[in-house]
Short mmCIF file of C-alpha atoms and ligand atoms in Angstrom, two decimals:
data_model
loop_
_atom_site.label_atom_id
_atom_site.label_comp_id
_atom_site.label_asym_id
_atom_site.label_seq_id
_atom_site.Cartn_x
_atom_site.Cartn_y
_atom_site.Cartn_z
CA UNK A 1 0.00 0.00 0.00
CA UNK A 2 2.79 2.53 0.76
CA UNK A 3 4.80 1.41 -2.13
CA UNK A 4 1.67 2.01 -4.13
CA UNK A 5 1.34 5.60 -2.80
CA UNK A 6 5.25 6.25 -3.02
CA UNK A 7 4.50 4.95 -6.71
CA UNK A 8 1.62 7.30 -7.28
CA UNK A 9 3.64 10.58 -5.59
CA UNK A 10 6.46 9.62 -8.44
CA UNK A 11 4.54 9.41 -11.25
CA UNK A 12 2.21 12.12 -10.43
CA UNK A 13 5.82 14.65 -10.37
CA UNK A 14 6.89 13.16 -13.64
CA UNK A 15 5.64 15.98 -16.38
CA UNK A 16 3.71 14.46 -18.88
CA UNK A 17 4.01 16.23 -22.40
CA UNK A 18 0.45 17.92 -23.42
CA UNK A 19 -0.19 17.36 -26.96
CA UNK A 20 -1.14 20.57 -28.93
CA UNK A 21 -2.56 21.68 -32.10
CA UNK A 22 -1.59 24.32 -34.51
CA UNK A 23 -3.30 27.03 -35.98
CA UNK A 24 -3.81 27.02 -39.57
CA UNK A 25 -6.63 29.81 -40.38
CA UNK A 26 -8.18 33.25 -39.10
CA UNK A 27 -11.18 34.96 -40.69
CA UNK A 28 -13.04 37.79 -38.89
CA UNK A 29 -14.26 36.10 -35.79
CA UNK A 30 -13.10 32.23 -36.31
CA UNK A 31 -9.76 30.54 -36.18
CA UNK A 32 -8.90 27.39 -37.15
CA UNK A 33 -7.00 24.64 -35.36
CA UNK A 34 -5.85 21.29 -36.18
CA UNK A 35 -3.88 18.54 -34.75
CA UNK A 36 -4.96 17.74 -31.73
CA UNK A 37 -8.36 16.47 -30.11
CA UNK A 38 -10.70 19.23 -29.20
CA UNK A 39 -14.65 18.96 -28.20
CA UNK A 40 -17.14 22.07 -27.96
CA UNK A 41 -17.13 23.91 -25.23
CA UNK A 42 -13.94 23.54 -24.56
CA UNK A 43 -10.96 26.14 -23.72
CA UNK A 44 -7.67 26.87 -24.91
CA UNK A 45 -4.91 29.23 -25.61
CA UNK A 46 -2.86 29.97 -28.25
CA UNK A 47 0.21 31.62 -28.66
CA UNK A 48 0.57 34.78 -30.34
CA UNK A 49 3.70 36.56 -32.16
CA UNK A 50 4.73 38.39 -28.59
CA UNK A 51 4.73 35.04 -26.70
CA UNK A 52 1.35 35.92 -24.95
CA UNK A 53 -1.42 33.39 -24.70
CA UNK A 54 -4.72 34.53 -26.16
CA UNK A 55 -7.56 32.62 -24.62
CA UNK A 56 -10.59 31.18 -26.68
CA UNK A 57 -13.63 28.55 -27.33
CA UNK A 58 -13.95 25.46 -29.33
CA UNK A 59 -17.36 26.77 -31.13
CA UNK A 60 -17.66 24.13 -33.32
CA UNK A 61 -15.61 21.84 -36.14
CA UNK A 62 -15.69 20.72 -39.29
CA UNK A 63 -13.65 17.05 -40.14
CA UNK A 64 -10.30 17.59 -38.49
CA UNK A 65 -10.11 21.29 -38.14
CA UNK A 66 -11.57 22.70 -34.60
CA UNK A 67 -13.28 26.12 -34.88
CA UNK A 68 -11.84 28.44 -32.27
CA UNK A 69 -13.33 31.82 -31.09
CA UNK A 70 -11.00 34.36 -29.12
CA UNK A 71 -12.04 36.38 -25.60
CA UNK A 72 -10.47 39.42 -26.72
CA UNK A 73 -9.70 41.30 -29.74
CA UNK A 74 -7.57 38.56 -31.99
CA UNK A 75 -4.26 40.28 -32.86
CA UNK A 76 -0.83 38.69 -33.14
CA UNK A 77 -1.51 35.43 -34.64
CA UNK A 78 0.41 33.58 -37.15
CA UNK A 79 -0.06 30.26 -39.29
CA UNK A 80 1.37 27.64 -37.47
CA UNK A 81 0.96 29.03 -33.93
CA UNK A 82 0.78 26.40 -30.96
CA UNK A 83 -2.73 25.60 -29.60
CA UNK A 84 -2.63 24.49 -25.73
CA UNK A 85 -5.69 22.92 -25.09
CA UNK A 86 -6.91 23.40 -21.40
CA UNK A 87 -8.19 20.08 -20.03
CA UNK A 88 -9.20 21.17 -16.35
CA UNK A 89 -12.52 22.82 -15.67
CA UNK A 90 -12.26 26.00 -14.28
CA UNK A 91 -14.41 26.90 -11.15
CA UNK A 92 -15.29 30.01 -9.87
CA UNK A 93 -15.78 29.93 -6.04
CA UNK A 94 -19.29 32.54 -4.97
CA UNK A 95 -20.57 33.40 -2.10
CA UNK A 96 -22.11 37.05 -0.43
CA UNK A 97 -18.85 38.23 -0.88
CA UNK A 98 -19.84 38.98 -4.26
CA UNK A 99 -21.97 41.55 -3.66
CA UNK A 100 -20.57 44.95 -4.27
CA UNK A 101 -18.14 44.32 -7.07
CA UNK A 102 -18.05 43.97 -10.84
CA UNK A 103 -16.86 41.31 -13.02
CA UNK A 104 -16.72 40.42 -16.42
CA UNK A 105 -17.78 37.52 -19.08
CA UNK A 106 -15.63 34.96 -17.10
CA UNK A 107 -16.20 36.35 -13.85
CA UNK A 108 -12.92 37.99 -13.29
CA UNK A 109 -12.99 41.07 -10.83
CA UNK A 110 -12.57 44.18 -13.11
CA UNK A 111 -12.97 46.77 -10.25
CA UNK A 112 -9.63 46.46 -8.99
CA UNK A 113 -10.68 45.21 -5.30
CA UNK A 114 -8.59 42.28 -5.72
CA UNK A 115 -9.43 38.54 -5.88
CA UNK A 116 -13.32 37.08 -6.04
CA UNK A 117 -13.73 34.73 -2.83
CA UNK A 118 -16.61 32.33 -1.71
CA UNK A 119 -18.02 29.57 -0.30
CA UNK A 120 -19.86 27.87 -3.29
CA UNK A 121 -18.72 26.97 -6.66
CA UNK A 122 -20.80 28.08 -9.22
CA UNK A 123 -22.25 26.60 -12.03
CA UNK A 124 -21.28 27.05 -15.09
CA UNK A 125 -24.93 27.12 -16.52
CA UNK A 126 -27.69 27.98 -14.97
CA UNK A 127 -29.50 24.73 -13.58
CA UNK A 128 -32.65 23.41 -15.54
CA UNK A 129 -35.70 23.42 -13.56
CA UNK A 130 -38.44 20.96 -13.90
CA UNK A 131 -41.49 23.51 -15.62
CA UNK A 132 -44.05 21.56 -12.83
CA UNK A 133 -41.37 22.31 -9.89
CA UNK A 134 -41.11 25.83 -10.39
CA UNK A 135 -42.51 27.95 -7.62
CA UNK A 136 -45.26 29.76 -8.78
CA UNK A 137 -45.20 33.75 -9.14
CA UNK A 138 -47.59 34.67 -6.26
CA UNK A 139 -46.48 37.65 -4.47
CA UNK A 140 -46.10 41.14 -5.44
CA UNK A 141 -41.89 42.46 -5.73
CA UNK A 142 -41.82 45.83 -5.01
CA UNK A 143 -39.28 47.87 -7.54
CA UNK A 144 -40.45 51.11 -5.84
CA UNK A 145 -41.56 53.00 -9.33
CA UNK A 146 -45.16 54.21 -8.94
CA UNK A 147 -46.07 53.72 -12.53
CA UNK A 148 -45.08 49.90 -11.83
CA UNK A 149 -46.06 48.93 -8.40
CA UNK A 150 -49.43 49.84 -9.11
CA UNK A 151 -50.62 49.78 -13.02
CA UNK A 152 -47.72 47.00 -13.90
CA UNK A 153 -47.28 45.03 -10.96
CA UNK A 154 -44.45 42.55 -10.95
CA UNK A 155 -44.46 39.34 -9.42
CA UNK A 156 -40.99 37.62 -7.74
CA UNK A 157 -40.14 35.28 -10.02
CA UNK A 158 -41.62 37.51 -13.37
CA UNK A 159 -39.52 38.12 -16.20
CA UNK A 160 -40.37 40.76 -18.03
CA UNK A 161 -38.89 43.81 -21.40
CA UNK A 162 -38.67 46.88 -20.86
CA UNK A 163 -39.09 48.15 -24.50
CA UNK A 164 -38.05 51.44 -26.00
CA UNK A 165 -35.91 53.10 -28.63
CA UNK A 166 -32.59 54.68 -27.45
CA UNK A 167 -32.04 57.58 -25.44
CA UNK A 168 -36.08 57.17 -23.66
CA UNK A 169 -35.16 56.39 -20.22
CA UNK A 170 -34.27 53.00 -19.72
CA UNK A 171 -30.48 52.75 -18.29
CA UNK A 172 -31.61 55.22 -15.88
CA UNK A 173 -35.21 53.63 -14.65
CA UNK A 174 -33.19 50.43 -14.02
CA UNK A 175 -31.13 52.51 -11.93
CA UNK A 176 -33.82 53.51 -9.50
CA UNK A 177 -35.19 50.13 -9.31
CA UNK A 178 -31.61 49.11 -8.36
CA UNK A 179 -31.64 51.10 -5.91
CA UNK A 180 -35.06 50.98 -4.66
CA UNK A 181 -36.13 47.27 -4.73
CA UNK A 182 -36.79 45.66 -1.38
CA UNK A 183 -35.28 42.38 -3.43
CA UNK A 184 -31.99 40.83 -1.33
CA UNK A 185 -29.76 40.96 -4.10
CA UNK A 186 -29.58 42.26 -7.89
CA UNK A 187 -27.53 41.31 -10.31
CA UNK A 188 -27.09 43.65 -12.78
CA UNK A 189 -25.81 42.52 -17.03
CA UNK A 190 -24.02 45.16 -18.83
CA UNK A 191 -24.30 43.97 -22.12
CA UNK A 192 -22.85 45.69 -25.54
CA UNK A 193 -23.66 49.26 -24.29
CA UNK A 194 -20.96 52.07 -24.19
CA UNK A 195 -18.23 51.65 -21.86
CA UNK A 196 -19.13 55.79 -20.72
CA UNK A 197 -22.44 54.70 -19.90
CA UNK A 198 -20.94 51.72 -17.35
CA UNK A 199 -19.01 53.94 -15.14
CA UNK A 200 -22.31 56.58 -15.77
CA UNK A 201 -24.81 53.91 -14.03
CA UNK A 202 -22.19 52.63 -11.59
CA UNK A 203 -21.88 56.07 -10.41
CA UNK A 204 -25.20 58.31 -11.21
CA UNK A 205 -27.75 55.84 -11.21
CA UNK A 206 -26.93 52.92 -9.28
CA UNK A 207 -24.50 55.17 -6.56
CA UNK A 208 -23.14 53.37 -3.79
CA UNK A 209 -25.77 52.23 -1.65
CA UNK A 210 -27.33 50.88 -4.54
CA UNK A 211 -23.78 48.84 -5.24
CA UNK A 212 -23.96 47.44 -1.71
CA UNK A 213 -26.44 44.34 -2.30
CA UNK A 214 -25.54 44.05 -6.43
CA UNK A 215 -23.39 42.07 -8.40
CA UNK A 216 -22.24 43.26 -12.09
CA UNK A 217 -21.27 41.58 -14.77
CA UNK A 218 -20.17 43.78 -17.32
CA UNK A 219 -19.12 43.24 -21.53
CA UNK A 220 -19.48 46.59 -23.10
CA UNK A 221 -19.46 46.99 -26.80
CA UNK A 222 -15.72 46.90 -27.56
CA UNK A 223 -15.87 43.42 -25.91
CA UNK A 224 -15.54 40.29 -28.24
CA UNK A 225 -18.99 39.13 -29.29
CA UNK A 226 -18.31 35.77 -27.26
CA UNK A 227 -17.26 38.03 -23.84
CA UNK A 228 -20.74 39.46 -24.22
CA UNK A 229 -22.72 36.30 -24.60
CA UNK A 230 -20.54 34.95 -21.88
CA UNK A 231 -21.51 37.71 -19.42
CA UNK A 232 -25.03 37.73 -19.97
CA UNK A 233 -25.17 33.55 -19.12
CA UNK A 234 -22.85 34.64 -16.76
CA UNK A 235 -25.64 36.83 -14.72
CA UNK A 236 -28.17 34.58 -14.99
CA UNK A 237 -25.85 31.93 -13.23
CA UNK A 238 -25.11 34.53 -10.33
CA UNK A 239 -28.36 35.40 -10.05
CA UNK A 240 -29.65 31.18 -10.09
CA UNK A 241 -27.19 31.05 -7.51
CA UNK A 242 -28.71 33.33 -4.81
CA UNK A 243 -32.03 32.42 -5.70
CA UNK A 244 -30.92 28.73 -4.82
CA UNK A 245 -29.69 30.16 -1.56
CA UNK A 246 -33.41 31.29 -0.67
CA UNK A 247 -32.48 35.20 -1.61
CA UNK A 248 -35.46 37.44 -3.16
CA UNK A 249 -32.77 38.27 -6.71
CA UNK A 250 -33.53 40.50 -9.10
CA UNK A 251 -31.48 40.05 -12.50
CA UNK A 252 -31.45 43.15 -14.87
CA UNK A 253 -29.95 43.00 -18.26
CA UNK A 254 -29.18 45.82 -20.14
CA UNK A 255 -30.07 44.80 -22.56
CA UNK A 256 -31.64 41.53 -24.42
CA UNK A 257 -31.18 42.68 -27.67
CA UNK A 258 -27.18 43.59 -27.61
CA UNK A 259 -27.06 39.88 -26.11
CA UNK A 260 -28.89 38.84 -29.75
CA UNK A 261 -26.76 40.75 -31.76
CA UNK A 262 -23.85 39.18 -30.08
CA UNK A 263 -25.13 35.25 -30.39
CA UNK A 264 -26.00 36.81 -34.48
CA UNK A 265 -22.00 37.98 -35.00
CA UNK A 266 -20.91 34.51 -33.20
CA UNK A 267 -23.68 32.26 -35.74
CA UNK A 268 -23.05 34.23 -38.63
CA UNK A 269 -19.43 33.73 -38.36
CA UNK A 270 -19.65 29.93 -38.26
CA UNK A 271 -21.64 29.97 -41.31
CA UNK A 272 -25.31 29.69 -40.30
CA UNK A 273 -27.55 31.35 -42.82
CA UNK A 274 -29.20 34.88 -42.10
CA UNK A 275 -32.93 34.79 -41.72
CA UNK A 276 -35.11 37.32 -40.29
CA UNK A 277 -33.26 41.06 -40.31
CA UNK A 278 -30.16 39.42 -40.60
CA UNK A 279 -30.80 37.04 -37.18
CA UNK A 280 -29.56 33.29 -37.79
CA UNK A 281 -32.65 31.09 -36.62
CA UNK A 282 -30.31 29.73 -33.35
CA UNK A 283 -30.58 33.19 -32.04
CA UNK A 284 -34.30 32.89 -31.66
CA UNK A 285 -33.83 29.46 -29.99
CA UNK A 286 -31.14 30.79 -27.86
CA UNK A 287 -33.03 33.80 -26.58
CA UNK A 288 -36.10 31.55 -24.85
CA UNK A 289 -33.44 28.87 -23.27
CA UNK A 290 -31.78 32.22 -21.93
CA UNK A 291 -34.98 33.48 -20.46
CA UNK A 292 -36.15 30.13 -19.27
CA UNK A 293 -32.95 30.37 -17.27
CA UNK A 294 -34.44 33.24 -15.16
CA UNK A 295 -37.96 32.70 -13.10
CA UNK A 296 -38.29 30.88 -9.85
CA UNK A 297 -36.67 27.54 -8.93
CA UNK A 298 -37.97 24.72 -6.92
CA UNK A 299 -36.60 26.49 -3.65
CA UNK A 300 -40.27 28.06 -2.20
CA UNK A 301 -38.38 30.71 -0.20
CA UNK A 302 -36.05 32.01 -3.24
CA UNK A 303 -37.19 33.45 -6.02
CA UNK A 304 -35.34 35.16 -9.08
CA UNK A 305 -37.49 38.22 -11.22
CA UNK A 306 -35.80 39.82 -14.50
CA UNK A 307 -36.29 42.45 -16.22
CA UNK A 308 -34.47 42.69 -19.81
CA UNK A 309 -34.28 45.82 -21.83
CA UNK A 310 -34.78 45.54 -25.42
CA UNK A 311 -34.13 48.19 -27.75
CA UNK A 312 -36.23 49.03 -29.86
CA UNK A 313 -34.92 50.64 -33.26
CA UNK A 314 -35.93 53.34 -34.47
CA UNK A 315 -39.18 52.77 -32.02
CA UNK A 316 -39.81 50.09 -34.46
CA UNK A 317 -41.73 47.22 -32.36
CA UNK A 318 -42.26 45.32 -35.00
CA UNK A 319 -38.44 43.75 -34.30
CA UNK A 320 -37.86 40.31 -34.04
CA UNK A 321 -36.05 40.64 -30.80
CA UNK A 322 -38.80 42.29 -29.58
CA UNK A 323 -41.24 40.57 -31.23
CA UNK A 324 -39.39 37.11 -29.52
CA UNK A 325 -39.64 38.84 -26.22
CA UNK A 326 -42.89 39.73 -26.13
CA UNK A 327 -43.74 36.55 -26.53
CA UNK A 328 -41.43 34.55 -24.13
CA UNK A 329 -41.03 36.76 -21.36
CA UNK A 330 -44.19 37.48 -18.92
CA UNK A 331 -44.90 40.69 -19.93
CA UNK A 332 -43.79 44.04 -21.40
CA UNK A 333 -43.18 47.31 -20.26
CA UNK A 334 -43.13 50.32 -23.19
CA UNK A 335 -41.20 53.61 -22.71
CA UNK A 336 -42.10 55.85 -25.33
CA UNK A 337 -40.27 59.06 -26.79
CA UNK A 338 -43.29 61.57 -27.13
CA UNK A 339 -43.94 61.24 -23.25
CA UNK A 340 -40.23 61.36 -22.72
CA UNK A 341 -40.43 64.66 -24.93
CA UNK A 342 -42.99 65.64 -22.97
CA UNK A 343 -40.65 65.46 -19.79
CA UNK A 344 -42.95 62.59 -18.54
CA UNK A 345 -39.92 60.84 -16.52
CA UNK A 346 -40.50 57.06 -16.23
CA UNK A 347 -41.99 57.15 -19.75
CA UNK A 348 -44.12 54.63 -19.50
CA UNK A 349 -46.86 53.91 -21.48
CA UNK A 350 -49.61 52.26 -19.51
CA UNK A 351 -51.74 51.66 -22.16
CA UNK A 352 -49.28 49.40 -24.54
CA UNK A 353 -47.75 47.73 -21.73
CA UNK A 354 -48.77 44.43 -19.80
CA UNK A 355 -47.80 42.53 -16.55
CA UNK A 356 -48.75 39.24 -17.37
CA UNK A 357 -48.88 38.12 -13.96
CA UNK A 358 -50.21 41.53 -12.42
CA UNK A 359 -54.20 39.85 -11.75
CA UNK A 360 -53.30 36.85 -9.51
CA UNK A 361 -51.08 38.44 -7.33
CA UNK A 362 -53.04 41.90 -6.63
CA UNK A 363 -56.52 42.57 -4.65
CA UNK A 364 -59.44 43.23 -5.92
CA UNK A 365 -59.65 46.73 -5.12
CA UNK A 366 -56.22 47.12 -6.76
CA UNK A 367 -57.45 45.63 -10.01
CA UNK A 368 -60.83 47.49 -10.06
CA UNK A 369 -58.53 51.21 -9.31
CA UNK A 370 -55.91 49.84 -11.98
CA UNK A 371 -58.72 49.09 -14.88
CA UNK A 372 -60.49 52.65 -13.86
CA UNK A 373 -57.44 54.64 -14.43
CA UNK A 374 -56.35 53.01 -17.85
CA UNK A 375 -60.09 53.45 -19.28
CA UNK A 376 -59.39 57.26 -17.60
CA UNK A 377 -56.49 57.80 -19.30
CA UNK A 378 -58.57 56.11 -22.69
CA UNK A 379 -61.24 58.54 -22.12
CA UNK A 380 -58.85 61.33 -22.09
CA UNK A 381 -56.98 60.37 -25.39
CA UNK A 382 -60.16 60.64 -27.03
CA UNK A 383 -60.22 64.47 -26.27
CA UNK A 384 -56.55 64.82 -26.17
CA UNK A 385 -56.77 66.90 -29.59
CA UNK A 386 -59.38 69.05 -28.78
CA UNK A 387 -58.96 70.60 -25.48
CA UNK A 388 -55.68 72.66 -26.76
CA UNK A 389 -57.71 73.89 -29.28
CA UNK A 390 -60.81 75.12 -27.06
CA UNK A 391 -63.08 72.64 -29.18
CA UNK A 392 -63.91 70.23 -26.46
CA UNK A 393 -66.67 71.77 -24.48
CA UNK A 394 -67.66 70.11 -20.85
CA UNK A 395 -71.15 68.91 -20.01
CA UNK A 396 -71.76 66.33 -23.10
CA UNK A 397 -70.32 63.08 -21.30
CA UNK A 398 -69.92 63.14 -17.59
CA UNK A 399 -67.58 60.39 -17.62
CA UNK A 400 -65.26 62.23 -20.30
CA UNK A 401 -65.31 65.66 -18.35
CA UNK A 402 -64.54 63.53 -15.04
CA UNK A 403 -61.40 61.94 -16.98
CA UNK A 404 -60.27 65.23 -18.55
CA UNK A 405 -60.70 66.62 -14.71
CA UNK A 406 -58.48 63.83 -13.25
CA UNK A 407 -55.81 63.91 -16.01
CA UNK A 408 -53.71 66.19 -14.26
CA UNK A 409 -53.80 63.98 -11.03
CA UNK A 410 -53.21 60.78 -13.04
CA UNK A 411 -50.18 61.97 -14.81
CA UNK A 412 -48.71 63.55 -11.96
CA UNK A 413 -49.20 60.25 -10.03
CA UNK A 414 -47.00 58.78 -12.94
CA UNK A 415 -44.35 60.34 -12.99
CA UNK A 416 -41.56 60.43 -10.40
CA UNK A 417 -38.16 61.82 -9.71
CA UNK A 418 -35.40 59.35 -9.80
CA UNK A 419 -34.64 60.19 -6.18
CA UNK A 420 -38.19 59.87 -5.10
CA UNK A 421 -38.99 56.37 -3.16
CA UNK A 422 -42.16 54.79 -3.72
CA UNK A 423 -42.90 51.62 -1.68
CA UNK A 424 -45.28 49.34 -3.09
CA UNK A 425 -48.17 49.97 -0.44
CA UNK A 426 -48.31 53.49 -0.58
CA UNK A 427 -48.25 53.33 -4.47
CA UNK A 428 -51.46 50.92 -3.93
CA UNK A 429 -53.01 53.14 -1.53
CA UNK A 430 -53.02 56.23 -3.72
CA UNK A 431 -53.87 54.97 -6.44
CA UNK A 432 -56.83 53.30 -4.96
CA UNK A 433 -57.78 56.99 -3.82
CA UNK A 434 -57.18 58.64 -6.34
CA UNK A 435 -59.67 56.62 -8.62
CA UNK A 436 -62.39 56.42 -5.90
N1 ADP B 501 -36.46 59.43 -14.84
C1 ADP B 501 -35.82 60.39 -15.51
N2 ADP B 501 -35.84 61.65 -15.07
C2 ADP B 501 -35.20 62.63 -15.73
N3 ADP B 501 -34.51 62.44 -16.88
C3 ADP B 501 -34.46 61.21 -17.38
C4 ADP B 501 -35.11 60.10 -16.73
N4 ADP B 501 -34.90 58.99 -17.47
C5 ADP B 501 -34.15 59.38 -18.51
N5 ADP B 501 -33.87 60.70 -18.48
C6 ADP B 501 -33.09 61.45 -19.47
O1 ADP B 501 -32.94 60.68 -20.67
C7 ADP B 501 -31.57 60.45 -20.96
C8 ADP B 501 -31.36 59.07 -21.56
O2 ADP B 501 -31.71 58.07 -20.64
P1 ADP B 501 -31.09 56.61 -20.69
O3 ADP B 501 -31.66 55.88 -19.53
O4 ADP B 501 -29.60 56.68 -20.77
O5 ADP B 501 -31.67 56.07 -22.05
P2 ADP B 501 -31.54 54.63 -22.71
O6 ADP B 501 -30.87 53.74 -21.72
O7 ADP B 501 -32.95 54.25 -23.00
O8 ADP B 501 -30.76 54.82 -23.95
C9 ADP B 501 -30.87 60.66 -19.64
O9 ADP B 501 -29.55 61.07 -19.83
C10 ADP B 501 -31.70 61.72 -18.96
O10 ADP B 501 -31.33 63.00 -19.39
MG1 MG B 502 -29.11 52.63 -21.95
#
């Protein structure tokens, strides 16, 4: 038996040579490697002309030659350069300690507070959940917005879009709901946005006490397409992971559709066909298996909501992203640039946006103030036109003339400042008073 271990101790110091491959092609994205045995998935390095080691992904293969894609910006290579395959998983280790700091597609700190310690290792997807295990959405998650909490209510464990061309509002309302929340922990996806606008919502929006109970994974736009679709699986691990720890997580991602565009450069690339607006089909099969990821698990006293912004062009809804996430994620939320033109600040439009779950988590009274306002606010539109114009004369239709009286009242109830708390019961309560 000693022998045996004496034996074991001597061969385990012996090096044993690692075979590698070479590389023999790079175009755009993809780089080739042959001679030695790769699968998907896996990682390796490969040298460059300065004697650095670039890292990448085995994406795919075709016959002998294994299709490679880099983490960062490819530069350096040369025919024939040596391909180290990397044969032991890496792990990352999580735990609370998390919270607080930023970290990128392979969940390396990038905030400079030095290493990333923890108790648990974390997956490296987010775990499947059986559909009929899932605990249901039943209780209301406060995000403190007004508009929200009471004419969109969320649900912990909803997954919803925020929808809206650029520049409307949305960067900065998932700031407040950072901050505001009463959820445990949020982790936050910075995905393909400017790298300005990072340090902009770490700083202005989010600020520190925000920071304090969030976790960040960030891949702005300058990252390599497969950084940003590693960060954005990436939060929805983190976030899996707390909820499995019974923690009330909210996931953001800003946003869904840079995450698309990302999977589209990485299919394209490898040679799928473009179909709709230039989208490969296996981004619209990617995007629900992302979302799925999010929602409650089997845990009753976790739960994991998400709210993904989508962008959409040129206010153009008719997208396919969007037009996916309407119809895989529980509901939508749609800022809109004539009421952010208007200095209406969230610009939310009640009437085109849904909460999916809002009805079997809210009272009754809730519901009946909720459907009062929106057919108020339907009433008004009606008249909208007119009353600038003197045309619309009072007295015709008492429920019009009470509508155009409340107007003022409604829209000042909608709006908020982004330093203005609103917690979820008080946000009930005046609503329900203000449509009695
Ligand atoms: N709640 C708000 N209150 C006041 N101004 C706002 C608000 N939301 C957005 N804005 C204005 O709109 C600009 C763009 O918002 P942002 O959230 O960055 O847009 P998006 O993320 O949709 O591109 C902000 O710089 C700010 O001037
Ligand atoms: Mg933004």
């Amino acid at each position: 038996m000693i022998a045996n271990a004496l034996r074991n101790l001597e061969l385990d110091a012996v090096p044993v040579a690692t075979p590698t491959g070479r590389l023999v092609g790079a175009s755009g994205l993809l780089l080739e490697a042959v001679g030695c045995p790769l699968h998907t998935g896996q990682r390796c390095q490969i040298e460059t002309v300065g004697g650095d080691w670039l890292d990448a992904q085995v994406v795919g293969f075709r016959d002998k030659v294994s299709y490679l894609m880099p983490f960062k910006k490819a530069t350096g290579l040369t025919t024939g350069a040596r391909v180290l395959p990397i044969h032991e998983k890496t792990t990352l280790k999580i735990g609370m300690g998390w919270l607080g700091r930023m970290v990128n597609g392979l969940g390396e700190p990038i905030d400079g507070l030095g290493k990333l310690t923890g108790e648990h290792e974390l997956d490296s997807q987010p775990p499947r959940i059986n559909p009929l295990r899932k605990t249901p959405v039943h209780e209301p998650l406060d995000v403190g917005v007004r508009a929200i909490n009471s004419m969109l209510t969320l649900g912990k464990g909803q997954r919803v879009g925020l929808m809206a061309g650029s520049g409307v509002g949305k960067s900065v309302l998932l700031g407040i709901i950072t901050r505001q929340t009463v959820a445990d922990v949020v982790v936050v996806g910075l995905i393909g946005e400017r790298s300005r606008e990072v340090r902009e919502f770490v700083d202005m929006s989010l600020g520190p006490e925000g920071l304090k109970k969030a976790v960040l994974v960030i891949a702005p736009a300058d990252e390599s397409p497969m950084m940003r679709v590693m960060a954005t699986e990436m939060c929805h691990t983190i976030a899996a992971y707390y909820r499995d720890q019974g923690k009330n997580v909210l996931l953001l991602v800003d946003s869904l559709t840079r995450y698309a565009m990302a999977l589209r450069e990485v299919a394209l690339a490898l040679g799928e066909p473009p179909a709709t607006k230039g989208y490969p089909p296996s981004v619209f099969s990617n995007l629900p298996q992302l979302v799925e990821s999010a929602g409650n698990g089997e845990n009753p006293s976790g739960s994991m909501s998400a709210i993904y912004t989508v962008l959409a062009e040129g206010d153009d809804q008719q997208d396919p992203v969007v037009d996916t996430a309407r119809a895989i994620l529980d509901g939508h939320i749609v800022l809109t640039r004539s009421l952010a033109e208007r200095g209406h600040y969230p610009a939310i439009d009640i009437g085109q946006s849904i909460s999916r779950c809002m009805n079997s988590i809210i009272s009754k009274e809730h519901m009946l103030a909720a459907r009062s306002l929106k057919a108020s606010m339907a009433r008004h539109d009606r008249v909208r036109d007119l009353i600038p114009l003197g045309a619309y004369v009072p007295g015709a239709d008492p429920v019009t003339d009470k509508a155009v009286q409340r107007h003022p009242y409604i829209e000042h109830f909608l709006c908020q400042g982004t330093k203005e708390d609103a917690p979820y019961t008080a946000c009930v309560e005046n609503l329900e008073r203000l449509m009695a």
